[in-house]
Tab-separated table of C-alpha atoms in Angstrom:
chain	number	residue	atom	x	y	z
A	1	PRO	CA	-2.981	77.470	-68.452
A	2	GLN	CA	-5.564	79.840	-67.058
A	3	ARG	CA	-9.154	78.926	-67.867
A	4	LEU	CA	-12.113	81.266	-67.826
A	5	CYS	CA	-15.334	79.434	-67.068
A	6	ALA	CA	-18.192	81.693	-68.042
A	7	HIS	CA	-21.502	81.559	-69.797
A	8	HIS	CA	-20.466	84.156	-72.331
A	9	LEU	CA	-23.984	84.891	-73.480
A	10	SER	CA	-25.057	86.173	-70.082
A	11	MET	CA	-21.660	87.529	-69.030
A	12	GLY	CA	-22.141	85.757	-65.707
A	13	LEU	CA	-19.232	85.223	-63.384
A	14	CYS	CA	-18.562	81.532	-63.040
A	15	LEU	CA	-14.936	81.533	-61.982
A	16	SER	CA	-13.267	78.207	-61.395
A	17	ARG	CA	-9.587	77.386	-61.522
A	18	GLU	CA	-8.447	74.403	-59.514
A	19	GLU	CA	-5.150	76.032	-58.663
A	20	ASP	CA	-6.900	79.054	-57.169
A	21	VAL	CA	-9.001	77.241	-54.569
A	22	ILE	CA	-8.135	78.645	-51.163
A	23	GLU	CA	-6.920	75.809	-48.979
A	24	ASP	CA	-5.323	75.499	-45.574
A	25	LYS	CA	-2.212	73.486	-44.835
A	26	GLU	CA	-4.188	70.247	-44.654
A	27	GLY	CA	-5.691	70.802	-48.093
A	28	ARG	CA	-9.142	71.782	-46.844
A	29	LEU	CA	-11.049	74.961	-47.612
A	30	ASP	CA	-10.078	77.732	-45.202
A	31	PRO	CA	-13.126	78.181	-42.953
A	32	GLU	CA	-12.269	81.851	-42.463
A	33	LYS	CA	-12.761	82.606	-46.135
A	34	ASP	CA	-16.417	83.156	-46.908
A	35	ALA	CA	-17.828	82.552	-50.360
A	36	ALA	CA	-17.844	86.213	-51.364
A	37	ALA	CA	-14.210	86.747	-50.368
A	38	HIS	CA	-13.164	83.578	-52.173
A	39	HIS	CA	-15.049	84.651	-55.292
A	40	ARG	CA	-13.423	88.094	-55.168
A	41	GLU	CA	-9.951	86.634	-54.783
A	42	GLN	CA	-10.446	84.403	-57.808
A	43	LEU	CA	-11.766	87.344	-59.824
A	44	GLU	CA	-8.779	89.529	-58.982
A	45	LYS	CA	-6.289	86.812	-59.894
A	46	ILE	CA	-7.918	86.214	-63.269
A	47	ALA	CA	-8.165	89.949	-63.915
A	48	LYS	CA	-4.394	90.389	-63.592
A	49	SER	CA	-3.765	88.606	-66.894
A	50	TRP	CA	-6.705	90.023	-68.825
A	51	ARG	CA	-4.599	91.517	-71.645
A	52	HIS	CA	-2.759	88.242	-72.209
A	53	ASP	CA	-6.053	86.353	-72.158
A	54	THR	CA	-7.599	88.753	-74.695
A	55	GLU	CA	-4.731	88.180	-77.120
A	56	HIS	CA	-4.878	84.419	-76.496
A	57	ILE	CA	-8.562	84.378	-77.516
A	58	TRP	CA	-7.782	86.407	-80.661
A	59	ARG	CA	-5.092	83.913	-81.695
A	60	ARG	CA	-7.404	80.901	-81.528
A	61	LYS	CA	-8.630	79.203	-84.680
A	62	PHE	CA	-11.842	80.789	-85.923
A	63	GLU	CA	-13.747	77.519	-85.391
A	64	MET	CA	-13.170	77.926	-81.638
A	65	LEU	CA	-14.792	81.367	-81.600
A	66	ALA	CA	-18.416	82.429	-81.971
A	67	ILE	CA	-17.947	84.575	-85.071
A	68	HIS	CA	-20.481	82.553	-87.054
A	69	THR	CA	-23.180	83.018	-84.399
A	70	ASP	CA	-22.398	86.557	-83.166
A	71	ILE	CA	-21.826	88.380	-86.469
A	72	PRO	CA	-25.408	87.774	-87.736
A	73	ARG	CA	-26.927	89.258	-84.576
A	74	LEU	CA	-24.344	92.057	-84.287
A	75	GLY	CA	-23.916	92.996	-87.941
A	76	HIS	CA	-26.282	95.973	-87.787
A	77	LYS	CA	-24.471	97.255	-84.672
A	78	ILE	CA	-21.014	97.322	-86.265
A	79	LYS	CA	-19.665	100.505	-87.848
A	80	VAL	CA	-16.607	100.691	-90.087
A	81	VAL	CA	-14.651	103.956	-90.195
A	82	ASP	CA	-12.172	104.185	-93.083
A	83	HIS	CA	-9.335	106.624	-92.519
A	84	SER	CA	-6.851	104.568	-94.523
A	85	GLY	CA	-6.615	107.016	-97.408
A	86	GLY	CA	-7.444	104.343	-99.973
A	87	PRO	CA	-10.190	104.410	-102.610
A	88	LEU	CA	-13.746	104.800	-101.370
A	89	PRO	CA	-15.960	101.708	-101.530
A	90	PRO	CA	-19.061	101.705	-103.721
A	91	PRO	CA	-22.059	103.194	-101.848
A	92	ASN	CA	-24.108	99.999	-102.167
A	93	MET	CA	-21.314	98.028	-100.463
A	94	ALA	CA	-21.214	100.200	-97.362
A	95	GLY	CA	-24.883	99.784	-96.484
A	96	THR	CA	-25.412	100.850	-92.869
A	97	LEU	CA	-21.829	100.077	-91.918
A	98	LEU	CA	-19.633	102.905	-93.162
A	99	GLU	CA	-19.403	106.078	-91.091
A	100	GLY	CA	-21.548	108.794	-92.588
A	101	SER	CA	-23.549	106.461	-94.805
A	102	PRO	CA	-27.253	107.305	-95.100
A	103	GLY	CA	-28.166	103.903	-93.689
A	104	GLY	CA	-31.067	101.676	-94.471
A	105	SER	CA	-32.802	99.869	-91.648
A	106	ASN	CA	-34.720	97.697	-94.120
A	107	ILE	CA	-31.561	95.800	-95.170
A	108	ASN	CA	-31.999	92.162	-94.196
A	109	GLN	CA	-29.618	90.244	-91.977
A	110	ASP	CA	-27.965	88.277	-94.780
A	111	ASP	CA	-27.150	91.455	-96.692
A	112	VAL	CA	-25.871	93.298	-93.606
A	113	VAL	CA	-23.411	90.467	-92.947
A	114	MET	CA	-22.345	90.347	-96.599
A	115	ASN	CA	-21.846	94.124	-96.640
A	116	LEU	CA	-19.638	93.883	-93.568
A	117	PHE	CA	-17.451	91.224	-95.179
A	118	LEU	CA	-17.277	93.134	-98.469
A	119	LEU	CA	-16.375	96.413	-96.821
A	120	LEU	CA	-13.648	94.947	-94.613
A	121	ALA	CA	-12.225	92.963	-97.522
A	122	PHE	CA	-12.281	96.027	-99.802
A	123	ILE	CA	-10.307	98.151	-97.330
A	124	LEU	CA	-7.990	95.480	-95.937
A	125	GLU	CA	-7.389	93.131	-98.882
A	126	GLY	CA	-8.513	94.594	-102.185
A	127	GLU	CA	-10.769	93.866	-105.132
A	128	SER	CA	-9.731	90.244	-105.667
A	129	LYS	CA	-11.062	89.251	-102.253
A	130	VAL	CA	-14.176	91.338	-102.820
A	131	ARG	CA	-14.924	89.398	-106.018
A	132	ARG	CA	-14.489	86.063	-104.229
A	133	ILE	CA	-16.989	87.123	-101.579
A	134	GLU	CA	-19.489	88.429	-104.145
A	135	GLU	CA	-19.261	85.238	-106.190
A	136	SER	CA	-19.446	82.843	-103.247
A	137	TYR	CA	-21.662	84.373	-100.572
A	138	LYS	CA	-25.040	83.247	-101.888
A	139	LYS	CA	-23.677	79.760	-102.561
A	140	TYR	CA	-23.140	79.328	-98.834
A	141	ILE	CA	-25.782	81.616	-97.319
A	142	LYS	CA	-29.087	80.281	-98.612
A	143	GLY	CA	-31.515	82.659	-96.942
A	144	THR	CA	-33.172	79.721	-95.192
A	145	GLY	CA	-31.961	77.224	-92.626
A	146	ASP	CA	-29.248	77.712	-90.026
A	147	MET	CA	-27.291	80.775	-91.096
A	148	SER	CA	-24.619	80.265	-88.430
A	149	MET	CA	-23.672	76.832	-89.753
A	150	GLN	CA	-23.677	78.136	-93.320
A	151	LEU	CA	-21.393	80.961	-92.224
A	152	MET	CA	-18.959	78.507	-90.653
A	153	GLY	CA	-18.219	77.017	-94.072
A	154	PHE	CA	-18.063	80.424	-95.743
A	155	LEU	CA	-15.624	81.799	-93.165
A	156	GLY	CA	-13.263	78.870	-93.521
A	157	GLU	CA	-13.296	78.529	-97.298
A	158	VAL	CA	-13.772	82.105	-98.519
A	159	ILE	CA	-12.729	84.551	-95.787
A	160	GLU	CA	-9.923	82.135	-94.749
A	161	GLU	CA	-8.212	81.616	-91.428
A	162	ASP	CA	-5.152	83.854	-91.799
A	163	SER	CA	-6.607	86.740	-93.794
A	164	PRO	CA	-6.694	90.336	-92.469
A	165	THR	CA	-10.495	90.249	-92.694
A	166	MET	CA	-10.643	87.154	-90.493
A	167	ARG	CA	-8.164	88.634	-88.040
A	168	VAL	CA	-10.424	91.610	-87.426
A	169	LEU	CA	-13.532	89.385	-87.225
A	170	LYS	CA	-11.772	87.413	-84.485
A	171	VAL	CA	-12.321	90.335	-82.110
A	172	CYS	CA	-15.972	90.878	-83.097
A	173	HIS	CA	-17.712	88.370	-80.845
A	174	GLN	CA	-18.807	87.969	-77.236
A	175	LYS	CA	-15.924	85.907	-75.917
A	176	ILE	CA	-13.339	88.609	-76.656
A	177	LEU	CA	-15.073	90.789	-74.046
A	178	LEU	CA	-14.741	88.357	-71.160
A	179	PRO	CA	-11.202	89.089	-69.909
A	180	GLY	CA	-11.818	92.846	-70.028
A	181	TYR	CA	-15.149	92.383	-68.294
A	182	TYR	CA	-13.498	90.441	-65.469
A	183	TYR	CA	-10.925	93.202	-65.162
A	184	LEU	CA	-13.727	95.784	-64.990
A	185	LYS	CA	-15.519	93.790	-62.280
A	186	ALA	CA	-12.304	93.524	-60.287
A	187	GLN	CA	-11.647	97.287	-60.415
A	188	VAL	CA	-15.120	98.478	-59.417
A	189	SER	CA	-16.027	98.258	-55.742
A	190	PRO	CA	-17.541	94.816	-54.996
A	191	ASP	CA	-20.536	96.362	-53.225
A	192	LEU	CA	-21.628	97.992	-56.495
A	193	PRO	CA	-22.970	95.034	-58.507
A	194	PHE	CA	-24.039	95.719	-62.080
A	195	ARG	CA	-25.331	93.926	-65.172
A	196	ASP	CA	-25.662	94.462	-68.922
A	197	ALA	CA	-28.188	96.927	-70.253
A	198	ARG	CA	-29.866	94.887	-72.970
A	199	GLY	CA	-29.307	95.955	-76.553
A	200	SER	CA	-26.487	98.397	-75.761
A	201	TRP	CA	-23.553	96.598	-77.392
A	202	ARG	CA	-21.864	98.454	-80.270
A	203	ILE	CA	-18.632	97.811	-82.184
A	204	VAL	CA	-16.644	100.416	-84.122
A	205	ILE	CA	-13.820	99.320	-86.443
A	206	THR	CA	-11.546	102.203	-87.442
A	207	ILE	CA	-8.948	101.574	-90.137
A	208	GLU	CA	-6.138	104.127	-90.187
A	209	GLN	CA	-3.100	104.247	-92.477
A	210	ASP	CA	-0.859	102.538	-89.905
A	211	GLU	CA	-3.197	100.949	-87.366
A	212	VAL	CA	-6.584	99.301	-86.928
A	213	TYR	CA	-8.747	100.058	-83.900
A	214	VAL	CA	-11.601	97.861	-82.720
A	215	VAL	CA	-13.735	99.398	-79.984
A	216	HIS	CA	-16.493	97.577	-78.118
A	217	LYS	CA	-18.990	99.699	-76.183
A	218	LYS	CA	-21.500	98.320	-73.691
A	219	ARG	CA	-23.751	99.944	-71.136
A	220	GLN	CA	-24.102	98.556	-67.619
A	221	GLN	CA	-26.621	99.289	-64.894
A	222	SER	CA	-26.758	98.747	-61.184
A	223	THR	CA	-28.646	95.715	-59.901
A	224	GLN	CA	-29.791	97.893	-56.983
A	225	SER	CA	-32.702	100.328	-57.115
A	226	THR	CA	-32.709	102.196	-53.809
A	227	VAL	CA	-35.093	105.031	-54.677
A	228	ASP	CA	-37.254	103.740	-57.506
A	229	PRO	CA	-37.679	100.035	-58.358
A	230	SER	CA	-37.905	100.915	-62.051
A	231	HIS	CA	-34.645	102.892	-62.140
A	232	PRO	CA	-31.192	101.567	-61.186
A	233	ASP	CA	-28.999	103.465	-58.734
A	234	PHE	CA	-26.386	104.075	-61.427
A	235	GLU	CA	-25.488	103.377	-65.051
A	236	PHE	CA	-22.265	103.656	-67.005
A	237	GLU	CA	-20.694	102.745	-70.320
A	238	TRP	CA	-17.508	100.738	-70.591
A	239	VAL	CA	-15.197	100.437	-73.545
A	240	LEU	CA	-12.763	97.765	-74.660
A	241	GLU	CA	-10.299	99.234	-77.189
A	242	ILE	CA	-7.959	96.919	-79.099
A	243	ILE	CA	-5.250	98.343	-81.359
A	244	PHE	CA	-3.518	96.366	-84.112
A	245	ASP	CA	-0.848	97.105	-86.654
A	246	ARG	CA	-2.214	97.816	-90.140
A	247	ASN	CA	-1.860	94.180	-91.264
A	248	LEU	CA	-3.523	92.869	-88.106
A	249	THR	CA	-0.617	90.559	-87.322
A	250	THR	CA	0.180	92.134	-83.944
A	251	MET	CA	-2.135	93.164	-81.114
A	252	LYS	CA	-0.302	96.313	-80.030
A	253	SER	CA	-2.434	97.162	-77.006
A	254	CYS	CA	-5.806	96.779	-75.367
A	255	SER	CA	-7.432	98.897	-72.687
A	256	VAL	CA	-10.614	99.103	-70.654
A	257	LYS	CA	-12.160	102.435	-69.741
A	258	VAL	CA	-15.388	103.695	-68.190
A	259	ALA	CA	-17.388	106.748	-69.232
A	260	ASP	CA	-20.692	108.489	-68.726
A	261	ILE	CA	-21.348	107.399	-65.132
A	262	SER	CA	-24.833	108.571	-64.221
A	263	VAL	CA	-26.185	108.315	-60.676
A	264	HIS	CA	-29.878	108.536	-59.770
A	265	ASP	CA	-30.694	112.165	-58.904
A	266	ASP	CA	-32.663	111.303	-55.770
A	267	LEU	CA	-30.016	109.202	-54.050
A	268	PRO	CA	-28.659	110.640	-50.784
A	269	PRO	CA	-25.401	112.590	-51.282
A	270	GLN	CA	-23.437	110.076	-49.215
A	271	LYS	CA	-24.650	107.215	-51.408
A	272	ARG	CA	-23.834	109.171	-54.578
A	273	THR	CA	-20.309	109.837	-53.351
A	274	HIS	CA	-19.853	106.195	-52.410
A	275	ILE	CA	-20.861	105.085	-55.922
A	276	LEU	CA	-18.498	107.504	-57.653
A	277	ASN	CA	-15.642	106.540	-55.327
A	278	GLY	CA	-16.311	102.908	-56.226
A	279	PHE	CA	-14.908	103.594	-59.710
A	280	ALA	CA	-11.622	105.016	-58.422
A	281	GLY	CA	-9.681	101.901	-59.481
A	282	ILE	CA	-10.300	102.251	-63.225
A	283	ASP	CA	-9.719	104.872	-65.930
A	284	VAL	CA	-12.801	107.076	-66.208
A	285	LEU	CA	-13.160	109.257	-69.286
A	286	SER	CA	-14.207	112.848	-68.613
A	287	ALA	CA	-16.751	112.939	-71.448
A	288	PRO	CA	-19.359	110.487	-72.747
A	289	ILE	CA	-18.271	108.267	-75.611
A	290	PRO	CA	-19.945	109.284	-78.899
A	291	THR	CA	-22.347	106.654	-80.182
A	292	PRO	CA	-21.827	105.919	-83.867
């Protein structure tokens, strides 16, 4: 089976699959393949199966994913949009999470995470699950100590492995981005290196009557600063969109797109054209993606 070797906190590209090592007929490394070409070839091979790999990650047991560590740090950057047509949740449940809510930046981390669980459970599972979460959350999440380890027990015993709420949480962590990120790297010209713009990650969960959409948005910036050392040559936003059936039992599709490519105004026209042409291999949206 294909293995992605990556430090998923830094989104670095550590690509190693024994079967992909370029060898000559005698089993030695081909001397004509330099390191960059070899790296690129590995990247392109891994990128070909990115949709399959994304679904494979989603289908893993929750203990194998970083939900318990990523949800606490991402909770305030997750929005839930309810277009399901069901009853509206109580205002205090939505907190900063529901589209159009007044927000409240003073809500602490524990409460943001609880609100996320309550809101998803209310829309996807109903009042019985909501009551279980309300009755159990503070028994697991103490407000002191290692919240991630406390969450691990709560996820397994209260949210439960095969629940709709868990199935949507299984695409709300860093590792789910990796296959799509490799695909993105493989489609953009290799002479346009880029990295994460810190603090730009957002997740939007939209629950329709027949489908559930989970959209990850991250901003990237060039590692090159030709004109001004303090400003990258270009920036762009990329989006991973995953679509499920309403019960979250089937991953119907996933796609990667790019939007809002901005190039430094003072770059020479030839350089600007080269950068824009470097994105020719991937879907580029014509308008910026609204930030929730």
